[in-house]
Coordinates of C-alpha atoms in Angstrom, one line a residue:
Chain L
X50 CA 10.5 26.4 9.2
X51 CA 8.2 23.6 8.1
X52 CA 9.5 20.8 6.0
X53 CA 7.6 20.5 2.7
X54 CA 6.8 17.0 1.5
X55 CA 5.6 16.1 -2.0
X56 CA 3.5 12.9 -2.6
X57 CA 1.2 11.4 -5.2
X58 CA -2.3 12.9 -4.6
X59 CA -5.1 13.7 -4.4
X60 CA -6.0 13.3 -0.7
X61 CA -6.6 9.8 0.5
X62 CA -4.0 7.9 -1.6
X63 CA -1.7 5.4 0.1
X64 CA 1.2 7.8 -0.8
X65 CA -0.5 10.5 1.3
X66 CA -0.9 8.0 4.2
X67 CA 2.8 7.3 3.9
X68 CA 3.6 11.0 3.8
X69 CA 1.5 11.6 6.9
X70 CA 3.2 8.7 8.7
X71 CA 6.6 10.2 7.8
X72 CA 5.5 13.7 8.9
X73 CA 4.4 12.2 12.3
X74 CA 7.7 10.5 12.5
X75 CA 9.6 13.8 11.9
X76 CA 7.5 15.5 14.6
X77 CA 8.2 12.8 17.2
X78 CA 11.9 12.2 16.4
X79 CA 13.2 15.5 15.0
X80 CA 10.6 18.0 16.5
X81 CA 10.0 19.2 12.9
X82 CA 6.7 20.3 11.5
X83 CA 5.8 19.3 8.0
X84 CA 3.4 20.5 5.3
X85 CA 2.2 18.1 2.4
X86 CA 2.2 18.9 -1.3
X87 CA 0.0 16.5 -3.3
X88 CA 1.2 16.0 -6.9
X89 CA -0.7 14.6 -10.0
X90 CA 1.9 11.8 -10.8
X91 CA 4.9 10.1 -9.3
X92 CA 7.2 11.6 -11.9
X93 CA 6.0 15.1 -10.9
X94 CA 6.4 14.3 -7.2
X95 CA 10.1 13.5 -7.8
X96 CA 10.6 16.5 -10.2
X97 CA 9.3 18.8 -7.4
X98 CA 12.3 17.9 -5.3
X99 CA 14.8 18.1 -8.2
X100 CA 13.4 21.5 -9.0
X101 CA 13.7 22.5 -5.3
X102 CA 10.0 23.4 -5.1
X103 CA 9.8 21.1 -2.0
X104 CA 12.3 19.7 0.5
X105 CA 11.3 16.0 0.3
X106 CA 9.2 13.5 -1.6
X107 CA 7.7 10.3 -0.4
X108 CA 7.4 7.8 -3.3
X109 CA 6.3 4.1 -3.5
X110 CA 9.1 1.9 -4.7
X111 CA 7.9 -1.7 -4.3
X112 CA 4.7 -3.5 -3.4
X113 CA 4.8 -7.1 -2.0
X114 CA 2.2 -8.3 -4.6
X115 CA 2.8 -6.3 -7.7
X116 CA 6.5 -5.6 -7.4
X117 CA 8.5 -2.6 -8.4
X118 CA 6.9 0.8 -9.1
X119 CA 8.8 1.2 -12.3
X120 CA 7.9 4.9 -12.7
X121 CA 9.8 5.6 -9.5
X122 CA 12.9 3.7 -10.6
X123 CA 13.0 5.2 -14.1
X124 CA 12.5 8.8 -12.9
X125 CA 15.2 8.4 -10.2
X126 CA 17.7 7.2 -12.8
X127 CA 16.8 10.1 -15.2
X128 CA 17.1 12.8 -12.6
X129 CA 20.6 13.6 -11.6
X130 CA 20.6 14.9 -8.1
X131 CA 18.1 12.9 -6.0
X132 CA 19.1 10.9 -2.9
X133 CA 17.2 8.4 -0.8
X134 CA 17.5 9.5 2.9
X135 CA 15.0 7.2 4.6
X136 CA 12.5 4.4 3.9
X137 CA 9.3 3.1 5.4
X138 CA 6.9 0.2 5.0
X139 CA 3.2 0.8 5.0
X140 CA 0.5 -2.0 5.3
X141 CA -2.0 -1.7 2.4
X142 CA -5.7 -2.5 2.7
X143 CA -8.0 -2.5 -0.4
X144 CA -11.8 -1.8 0.0
X145 CA -14.5 -1.5 -2.7
X146 CA -16.2 1.9 -2.3
X147 CA -19.5 2.7 -3.9
X148 CA -22.7 4.7 -3.3
X149 CA -24.6 1.7 -4.5
X150 CA -25.4 -1.0 -1.8
X151 CA -25.7 -3.8 -4.3
X152 CA -22.6 -5.5 -5.8
X153 CA -24.7 -6.8 -8.7
X154 CA -25.3 -3.4 -10.1
X155 CA -21.6 -2.4 -10.3
X156 CA -20.6 -2.0 -14.0
X157 CA -17.3 -0.1 -13.7
X158 CA -14.5 -0.3 -11.2
X159 CA -11.9 2.6 -11.1
X160 CA -8.5 2.5 -9.4
X161 CA -4.7 2.8 -9.8
X162 CA -3.3 0.0 -12.0
X163 CA -1.4 -1.5 -9.0
X164 CA -4.6 -1.7 -6.9
X165 CA -6.6 -3.2 -9.8
X166 CA -3.8 -5.8 -10.2
X167 CA -3.7 -6.6 -6.5
X168 CA -7.4 -7.4 -6.5
X169 CA -7.6 -9.1 -9.9
X170 CA -8.7 -12.5 -8.6
X171 CA -11.4 -11.0 -6.4
X172 CA -12.7 -8.9 -9.3
X173 CA -12.7 -11.9 -11.6
X174 CA -14.8 -13.8 -9.1
X175 CA -17.3 -11.2 -7.8
X176 CA -17.4 -8.7 -10.7
X177 CA -16.5 -10.8 -13.8
X178 CA -18.2 -8.5 -16.3
X179 CA -17.4 -5.2 -14.7
X180 CA -15.2 -2.8 -16.8
X181 CA -11.9 -2.1 -15.0
X182 CA -10.6 1.4 -15.6
X183 CA -7.1 2.2 -14.5
X184 CA -6.6 5.8 -13.4
X185 CA -3.9 8.0 -11.9
X186 CA -4.5 7.2 -8.2
X187 CA -6.7 5.1 -5.9
X188 CA -8.8 8.2 -5.1
X189 CA -9.1 10.1 -8.4
X190 CA -12.5 8.6 -9.1
X191 CA -14.0 9.1 -5.7
X192 CA -15.5 12.6 -6.3
X193 CA -17.6 11.2 -9.2
X194 CA -19.0 8.1 -7.4
X195 CA -22.0 10.0 -5.9
X196 CA -23.2 10.8 -9.4
X197 CA -22.7 7.3 -10.8
X198 CA -24.4 4.5 -8.9
X199 CA -23.1 1.8 -11.4
X200 CA -19.5 2.7 -10.5
X201 CA -17.2 1.6 -7.7
X202 CA -13.5 2.4 -6.8
X203 CA -10.8 0.4 -5.1
X204 CA -9.4 2.6 -2.4
X205 CA -8.4 2.6 1.3
X206 CA -10.8 2.6 4.3
X207 CA -9.2 6.0 5.2
X208 CA -10.2 7.4 1.8
X209 CA -13.8 6.1 2.3
X210 CA -13.9 8.3 5.5
X211 CA -12.3 11.3 3.8
X212 CA -14.6 11.3 0.8
X213 CA -17.7 10.1 2.7
X214 CA -18.2 7.1 0.4
X215 CA -19.6 3.8 1.9
X216 CA -17.5 0.7 1.8
X217 CA -19.3 -2.0 -0.2
X218 CA -16.7 -4.8 0.5
X219 CA -13.8 -4.8 2.9
X220 CA -10.4 -6.4 2.3
X221 CA -10.8 -7.4 -1.4
X222 CA -7.0 -7.8 -2.0
X223 CA -6.0 -11.2 -3.4
X224 CA -3.2 -11.8 -0.9
X225 CA -2.7 -11.1 2.8
X226 CA 0.4 -9.3 4.1
X227 CA 0.0 -6.7 1.4
X228 CA 2.5 -3.9 2.1
X229 CA 4.3 -1.2 0.1
X230 CA 7.9 0.1 0.6
X231 CA 8.3 3.9 0.3
X232 CA 11.5 5.9 -0.2
X233 CA 11.9 9.4 1.3
X234 CA 13.9 11.4 -1.3
X235 CA 15.8 14.6 -0.9
X236 CA 18.4 16.6 -2.9
X237 CA 20.9 16.3 0.0
X238 CA 23.2 13.3 0.3
X239 CA 23.0 11.0 3.3
X240 CA 26.1 8.8 4.0
X241 CA 24.9 6.9 7.0
X242 CA 22.4 4.1 7.4
X243 CA 21.9 0.3 7.2
X244 CA 20.6 0.2 3.6
X245 CA 22.2 1.3 0.3
X246 CA 20.5 1.6 -3.1
X247 CA 22.2 2.0 -6.4
X248 CA 21.8 1.4 -10.1
X249 CA 24.2 0.8 -13.0
X250 CA 24.4 0.1 -16.7
X251 CA 27.0 -2.3 -18.1
X252 CA 29.3 -1.6 -21.1
X253 CA 28.1 -4.6 -23.1
X254 CA 26.3 -7.9 -23.0
X255 CA 29.0 -10.5 -22.4
X256 CA 28.9 -13.8 -20.6
X257 CA 29.1 -13.1 -16.8
X258 CA 28.9 -9.3 -17.3
X259 CA 26.4 -9.1 -14.5
X260 CA 28.0 -11.8 -12.3
X261 CA 31.2 -9.8 -11.7
X262 CA 29.4 -6.8 -10.1
X263 CA 27.4 -9.2 -7.9
X264 CA 30.5 -11.2 -6.9
X265 CA 32.1 -8.0 -5.6
X266 CA 29.4 -7.8 -2.9
X267 CA 29.1 -11.5 -2.2
X268 CA 32.8 -11.9 -1.7
X269 CA 32.7 -9.2 1.1
X270 CA 29.6 -10.7 2.7
X271 CA 27.5 -7.7 1.7
X272 CA 23.9 -8.9 1.4
X273 CA 22.0 -8.0 -1.8
X274 CA 18.3 -7.7 -0.8
X275 CA 17.0 -6.9 -4.2
X276 CA 17.9 -6.8 -7.9
X277 CA 15.6 -5.3 -10.6
X278 CA 16.4 -4.8 -14.3
X279 CA 14.8 -1.9 -16.2
X280 CA 15.3 -1.3 -20.0
X281 CA 17.7 1.5 -21.0
X282 CA 15.0 2.5 -23.5
X283 CA 17.7 2.5 -26.2
X284 CA 17.7 -1.1 -27.4
X285 CA 15.8 -4.3 -26.5
X286 CA 18.1 -6.3 -24.3
X287 CA 20.0 -3.4 -22.8
X288 CA 19.3 -2.9 -19.1
X289 CA 19.9 -0.7 -16.1
X290 CA 20.2 -2.8 -12.9
X291 CA 18.7 -1.5 -9.6
X292 CA 20.3 -3.0 -6.5
X293 CA 19.5 -2.8 -2.8
X294 CA 22.2 -3.7 -0.4
X295 CA 22.6 -4.0 3.4
X296 CA 25.6 -1.8 4.1
X297 CA 26.9 1.5 5.4
X298 CA 29.0 4.0 3.4
X299 CA 31.0 4.6 6.6
X300 CA 32.4 1.0 6.4
X301 CA 35.6 0.6 4.4
X302 CA 34.4 -2.8 2.9
X303 CA 31.4 -1.0 1.4
X304 CA 33.4 1.9 -0.1
X305 CA 36.0 -0.6 -1.4
X306 CA 33.2 -2.6 -3.1
X307 CA 31.8 0.5 -4.7
X308 CA 35.2 1.6 -6.0
X309 CA 35.7 -1.9 -7.5
X310 CA 32.2 -1.9 -8.9
X311 CA 32.8 1.3 -10.8
X312 CA 35.5 -0.5 -12.9
X313 CA 32.8 -2.8 -14.4
X314 CA 29.9 -0.4 -14.9
X315 CA 29.2 2.1 -17.7
X316 CA 27.3 4.5 -15.5
X317 CA 27.0 4.0 -11.7
X318 CA 24.6 6.0 -9.5
X319 CA 24.5 5.7 -5.7
X320 CA 21.1 6.7 -4.6
X321 CA 21.9 6.9 -0.9
X322 CA 22.5 5.2 2.4
X323 CA 19.4 5.2 4.7
X324 CA 17.5 3.6 7.6
X325 CA 13.9 2.4 7.8
X326 CA 11.7 4.6 10.0
X327 CA 9.8 2.6 12.6
X328 CA 6.2 3.7 12.4
X329 CA 3.8 3.6 15.4
X330 CA 0.1 3.1 15.1
X331 CA -1.0 6.6 15.8
Chain Y
X173 CA -6.2 -29.3 -39.0
X174 CA -5.8 -25.7 -38.3
X175 CA -3.6 -24.5 -35.5
X176 CA -5.6 -22.3 -33.0
X177 CA -3.7 -19.3 -31.6
X178 CA -4.9 -17.2 -28.6
X179 CA -3.8 -13.6 -28.3
X180 CA -4.9 -10.4 -26.4
X181 CA -7.8 -8.9 -28.3
X182 CA -9.9 -7.3 -29.6
X183 CA -8.9 -7.0 -33.3
X184 CA -6.1 -4.4 -34.0
X185 CA -4.0 -5.0 -30.9
X186 CA -0.2 -5.4 -31.3
X187 CA -0.7 -8.9 -29.9
X188 CA -3.0 -9.6 -32.8
X189 CA -0.4 -8.3 -35.2
X190 CA 2.2 -10.6 -33.6
X191 CA -0.2 -13.5 -33.8
X192 CA -0.8 -12.8 -37.5
X193 CA 2.9 -12.5 -38.2
X194 CA 3.4 -15.9 -36.5
X195 CA 0.5 -17.5 -38.4
X196 CA 2.1 -16.3 -41.7
X197 CA 5.4 -17.8 -40.5
X198 CA 3.7 -21.1 -39.8
X199 CA 2.2 -21.0 -43.3
X200 CA 5.5 -20.3 -45.0
X201 CA 7.8 -22.6 -43.0
X202 CA 5.5 -25.4 -41.8
X203 CA 2.7 -25.3 -44.4
X204 CA 0.2 -25.0 -41.5
X205 CA -3.0 -23.0 -41.5
X206 CA -3.9 -21.1 -38.3
X207 CA -7.0 -19.6 -36.8
X208 CA -6.9 -16.7 -34.2
X209 CA -8.7 -16.6 -30.9
X210 CA -8.8 -13.1 -29.3
X211 CA -8.9 -13.1 -25.5
X212 CA -9.9 -10.3 -23.0
X213 CA -6.7 -10.4 -21.0
X214 CA -3.1 -11.8 -21.1
X215 CA -3.9 -14.1 -18.2
X216 CA -6.9 -15.6 -20.0
X217 CA -4.8 -15.9 -23.2
X218 CA -2.3 -18.1 -21.3
X219 CA -5.1 -20.0 -19.4
X220 CA -6.7 -20.9 -22.8
X221 CA -3.6 -23.0 -23.6
X222 CA -3.3 -24.5 -20.1
X223 CA -7.0 -25.5 -20.4
X224 CA -6.4 -26.9 -23.9
X225 CA -9.0 -24.7 -25.5
X226 CA -6.4 -23.6 -28.0
X227 CA -3.1 -25.0 -29.3
X228 CA -0.9 -21.9 -28.8
X229 CA -0.8 -18.4 -27.3
X230 CA 1.2 -15.4 -28.5
X231 CA 1.9 -13.2 -25.5
X232 CA 4.1 -10.0 -25.1
X233 CA 7.0 -10.5 -22.6
X234 CA 9.1 -7.4 -22.9
X235 CA 9.0 -4.0 -24.5
X236 CA 12.2 -2.0 -25.2
X237 CA 10.8 1.1 -23.4
X238 CA 8.6 -0.1 -20.6
X239 CA 10.3 -3.4 -19.8
X240 CA 8.8 -6.7 -18.7
X241 CA 5.1 -7.4 -19.1
X242 CA 4.7 -8.6 -15.6
X243 CA 1.3 -10.3 -16.1
X244 CA 2.9 -12.7 -18.6
X245 CA 5.7 -13.6 -16.2
X246 CA 3.5 -14.0 -13.2
X247 CA 0.9 -16.1 -15.0
X248 CA 3.6 -18.4 -16.6
X249 CA 5.0 -19.0 -13.1
X250 CA 1.5 -19.8 -11.7
X251 CA 0.4 -22.2 -14.4
X252 CA 2.2 -25.6 -14.3
X253 CA 2.4 -26.9 -17.8
X254 CA 3.1 -24.1 -20.2
X255 CA 6.2 -24.1 -22.4
X256 CA 7.8 -21.4 -24.7
X257 CA 8.3 -22.9 -28.1
X258 CA 9.3 -19.9 -30.2
X259 CA 9.8 -16.1 -29.9
X260 CA 9.5 -13.1 -32.2
X261 CA 10.2 -9.4 -32.1
X262 CA 7.7 -6.9 -33.4
X263 CA 8.4 -3.2 -34.1
X264 CA 5.8 -1.0 -32.4
X265 CA 4.4 2.3 -33.8
X266 CA 2.1 4.5 -31.7
X267 CA -0.4 6.9 -33.3
X268 CA -3.0 9.2 -31.8
X269 CA -6.4 8.2 -33.3
X270 CA -9.4 10.5 -33.1
X271 CA -12.5 11.6 -35.0
X272 CA -11.7 15.1 -34.1
X273 CA -9.3 17.0 -36.4
X274 CA -8.1 19.4 -33.7
X275 CA -5.6 18.3 -31.0
X276 CA -6.7 21.3 -28.8
X277 CA -10.2 19.7 -28.3
X278 CA -9.0 16.4 -27.0
X279 CA -9.8 16.0 -23.3
X280 CA -9.4 12.2 -22.8
X281 CA -6.8 9.7 -24.2
X282 CA -7.5 6.0 -23.9
X283 CA -5.0 3.2 -24.3
X284 CA -3.2 0.2 -22.7
X285 CA -1.0 1.3 -19.7
X286 CA 2.2 0.2 -21.6
X287 CA 1.2 2.4 -24.6
X288 CA 0.3 5.4 -22.4
X289 CA 3.7 5.0 -20.6
X290 CA 5.6 4.8 -23.9
X291 CA 4.1 8.1 -25.0
X292 CA 4.1 10.0 -21.6
X293 CA 6.6 12.7 -22.7
X294 CA 4.6 13.4 -25.9
X295 CA 1.4 13.5 -23.9
X296 CA 2.8 15.8 -21.3
X297 CA 4.0 18.2 -24.0
X298 CA 1.1 18.2 -26.4
X299 CA -1.9 17.2 -24.2
X300 CA -0.8 18.4 -20.8
X301 CA -4.4 18.7 -19.4
X302 CA -5.9 15.6 -21.0
X303 CA -7.2 12.8 -18.8
X304 CA -5.3 9.6 -19.5
X305 CA -7.4 6.5 -19.1
X306 CA -5.6 3.1 -19.0
X307 CA -7.8 0.3 -20.4
X308 CA -7.3 -3.4 -21.3
X309 CA -5.8 -3.0 -24.8
X310 CA -4.8 -0.4 -27.3
X311 CA -8.0 -0.9 -29.3
X312 CA -10.8 -1.4 -26.6
X313 CA -11.8 2.3 -26.8
X314 CA -11.9 2.6 -30.7
X315 CA -15.5 1.6 -31.1
X316 CA -16.6 4.6 -28.9
X317 CA -14.4 7.3 -30.6
X318 CA -17.0 8.1 -33.2
X319 CA -19.5 9.1 -30.5
X320 CA -17.0 11.2 -28.5
X321 CA -15.2 13.9 -30.3
X322 CA -13.3 15.0 -27.2
X323 CA -11.7 11.5 -27.0
X324 CA -8.6 10.0 -28.6
X325 CA -6.8 6.7 -28.3
X326 CA -3.2 5.6 -28.7
X327 CA -3.2 2.7 -31.1
X328 CA -1.4 1.3 -34.1
X329 CA -1.7 2.6 -37.7
X330 CA -3.1 -0.8 -38.6
X331 CA -5.9 -0.4 -36.0
X332 CA -6.8 3.0 -37.5
X333 CA -7.4 1.2 -40.8
X334 CA -9.4 -1.6 -39.3
X335 CA -11.7 0.6 -37.2
X336 CA -11.8 3.4 -39.8
X337 CA -10.6 6.1 -37.4
X338 CA -8.4 8.9 -38.7
X339 CA -4.9 9.3 -37.4
X340 CA -4.5 12.7 -35.8
X341 CA -0.8 12.4 -35.0
X342 CA 1.7 9.8 -36.3
X343 CA 4.7 8.4 -34.3
X344 CA 3.9 9.8 -30.9
X345 CA 6.2 7.4 -29.0
X346 CA 8.8 9.0 -26.8
X347 CA 11.7 6.8 -28.1
X348 CA 12.6 5.4 -31.5
X349 CA 13.5 1.7 -32.0
X350 CA 10.4 0.8 -30.0
X351 CA 9.8 -3.0 -30.2
X352 CA 8.2 -5.8 -28.2
X353 CA 9.4 -9.3 -27.7
X354 CA 6.6 -12.0 -27.8
X355 CA 6.7 -15.6 -26.7
X356 CA 4.8 -18.4 -28.5
X357 CA 3.5 -20.7 -25.7
X358 CA 2.3 -24.3 -26.0
X359 CA 1.6 -27.1 -23.6
X360 CA 4.2 -29.3 -25.4
X361 CA 7.8 -29.2 -24.4
X362 CA 10.5 -28.1 -26.8
X363 CA 14.1 -29.2 -26.1
X364 CA 15.9 -27.6 -29.0
X365 CA 16.8 -24.0 -29.7
X366 CA 19.3 -21.2 -29.2
X367 CA 17.5 -19.5 -26.2
X368 CA 16.4 -20.8 -22.8
X369 CA 14.1 -19.2 -20.3
X370 CA 13.6 -20.3 -16.7
X371 CA 12.6 -19.0 -13.3
X372 CA 13.4 -20.0 -9.8
X373 CA 12.8 -19.0 -6.1
X374 CA 15.6 -19.2 -3.6
X375 CA 15.4 -20.9 -0.2
X376 CA 16.3 -17.8 1.9
X377 CA 17.8 -14.4 1.6
X378 CA 21.5 -14.9 2.5
X379 CA 24.6 -13.0 1.2
X380 CA 25.4 -14.2 -2.2
X381 CA 22.3 -16.4 -2.5
X382 CA 21.6 -15.1 -6.0
X383 CA 25.3 -15.0 -7.0
X384 CA 25.8 -18.8 -6.9
X385 CA 23.1 -19.6 -9.5
X386 CA 24.5 -16.9 -11.8
X387 CA 28.0 -18.1 -11.4
X388 CA 27.0 -21.6 -12.6
X389 CA 26.2 -20.1 -16.0
X390 CA 29.1 -17.6 -16.1
X391 CA 31.7 -20.3 -15.3
X392 CA 30.5 -22.3 -18.3
X393 CA 30.4 -19.3 -20.6
X394 CA 26.6 -19.4 -20.9
X395 CA 25.4 -15.9 -21.6
X396 CA 22.6 -14.5 -19.5
X397 CA 20.7 -12.1 -21.7
X398 CA 18.1 -11.0 -19.0
X399 CA 17.4 -11.2 -15.3
X400 CA 14.1 -10.0 -13.8
X401 CA 12.9 -10.2 -10.2
X402 CA 9.2 -10.6 -9.4
X403 CA 7.7 -10.7 -5.9
X404 CA 6.6 -14.2 -4.6
X405 CA 3.5 -12.3 -3.3
X406 CA 4.1 -13.9 0.1
X407 CA 6.4 -11.5 1.8
X408 CA 8.0 -8.1 0.9
X409 CA 11.6 -8.9 -0.1
X410 CA 11.0 -12.5 -1.4
X411 CA 11.5 -12.9 -5.1
X412 CA 11.2 -15.2 -8.1
X413 CA 14.0 -14.6 -10.6
X414 CA 13.2 -14.9 -14.3
X415 CA 16.3 -15.6 -16.4
X416 CA 16.9 -15.8 -20.2
X417 CA 20.0 -17.6 -21.3
X418 CA 21.6 -18.4 -24.7
X419 CA 21.9 -22.1 -24.6
X420 CA 20.5 -25.4 -26.0
X421 CA 19.2 -28.2 -23.9
X422 CA 20.9 -30.7 -26.3
X423 CA 24.3 -29.5 -25.0
X424 CA 25.8 -31.2 -22.0
X425 CA 27.2 -28.0 -20.5
X426 CA 23.6 -26.6 -20.4
X427 CA 22.1 -29.7 -18.8
X428 CA 25.0 -29.9 -16.3
X429 CA 24.4 -26.2 -15.4
X430 CA 20.7 -26.8 -14.8
X431 CA 21.4 -29.9 -12.6
X432 CA 23.8 -27.8 -10.5
X433 CA 21.3 -24.9 -10.4
X434 CA 18.6 -27.1 -8.9
X435 CA 20.8 -27.7 -5.8
X436 CA 20.6 -24.0 -5.0
X437 CA 16.9 -23.2 -5.8
X438 CA 13.7 -23.8 -3.9
X439 CA 11.5 -24.2 -7.0
X440 CA 13.0 -24.3 -10.5
X441 CA 10.9 -24.1 -13.6
X442 CA 12.3 -24.5 -17.1
X443 CA 10.0 -22.7 -19.5
X444 CA 11.5 -24.0 -22.7
X445 CA 14.2 -23.9 -25.3
X446 CA 13.4 -22.0 -28.4
X447 CA 14.5 -20.0 -31.5
X448 CA 13.4 -16.6 -32.7
X449 CA 11.2 -16.6 -35.9
X450 CA 12.6 -14.3 -38.6
X451 CA 9.7 -12.3 -39.8
X452 CA 9.5 -10.9 -43.3
X453 CA 7.7 -7.7 -44.2
X454 CA 4.7 -9.2 -45.9

């Protein structure tokens, strides 16, 4: 039976590229065939797994330029049963797509807010008076570009091919080494891997309240690769902390750390133990 | 001479409301008159102070629902000379504005991405098929609503009055107690106040690298009210940490902590020592 994989659509998004890369990985390493399910938002992509409409979801979690994809973190915290089973890193390339051959005539640029943010210096320099319109994905505007010669979209070179829209400018991102980390999410727990992601809220805001949980890991030599705070949405100044660790749930030092951690937290959610898939170029 | 204050415009934005509240505070407490300068983006608002085009800027830093305003943090880190001199908290109310009296006929909803995000559950329930368009501010679309009866905008009740657009639905935010924290930024250092904000990068990613800086404050009983990580934009997994503390630069324990902190950080920037303005209702 084919594995069904939800991702942010429509076709041509970076999330779809990540889902295809993961489907190829499944074919090579697990001899599994996959079928993709594009979704209209990241929240609905994750909901599809929680509601068992699909087996897996591939969702962006962090970009090297713009930081955390907060919708992913917030939804993962809200949904009870989702687990991260793998991760992958995808290089990102931004191009300006338009049916107009002259940059001077572009009045509006459409893209996902993260893509607009990652090209803001280029846009300020080369299209200072263009209207920037943030939309649901990097490809949502592409079907309309043929009818609007004053419009352009920031999208991937792959989307340019798929939608048959010419690339007006290549590599318009403000920083090199642009890449996005994706999580592969399932409703089945995975207890083996080199990376561990979790989140917790703290009972109250006292001096050192956050230091104690962090010390638990530092004392055992467990490396914390990321910490991110998100609002609880109840009160300004109350946070949920999202933490990525290097550790395996099969090791007693890790399980001991998590047991100790639960004494200091109000709510603690372990999102899963996972490895990064190594992607090849084909 | 009047104090010039930059803020995210155009007229009717929550940033303008915050700037007016601060201007009123200046009048009451310092007998100073102020003049407002609306800017097209948060980055340009901060740049105006750095380039000495204005005396002050009022910028949003954190919302209780959507979290940090990352543009503000990133720009403050990039600009060398800006200092936070005061802070204020503004309650936020979202209304749906339209010249159409029927919710059923609304096909497009315009607003700032933070406002769209703060009303996403309401929108999914009452306008599930509407196109959501993220724009520069909560008020940018208001001048066009009179010509487009299928369009609505999420904006404040105050903006509805200013632009003479009827309110179709009141209080459409997904959470109560919605408020936004603003910083008042100047190019002049302030070394006195109850709150202290700073940011630092760390030399490399080793176990406990972040714990040491945090322990410095915990050991001295200095409360950390917020920690936020932002990407360095160089490499995935490299971060700048933004920290808010309760402390006064006049106290030796605070200056000693900062001296110790500088031994562990790669770059350390102290954004300022400040108090919160108490706003009245008029």
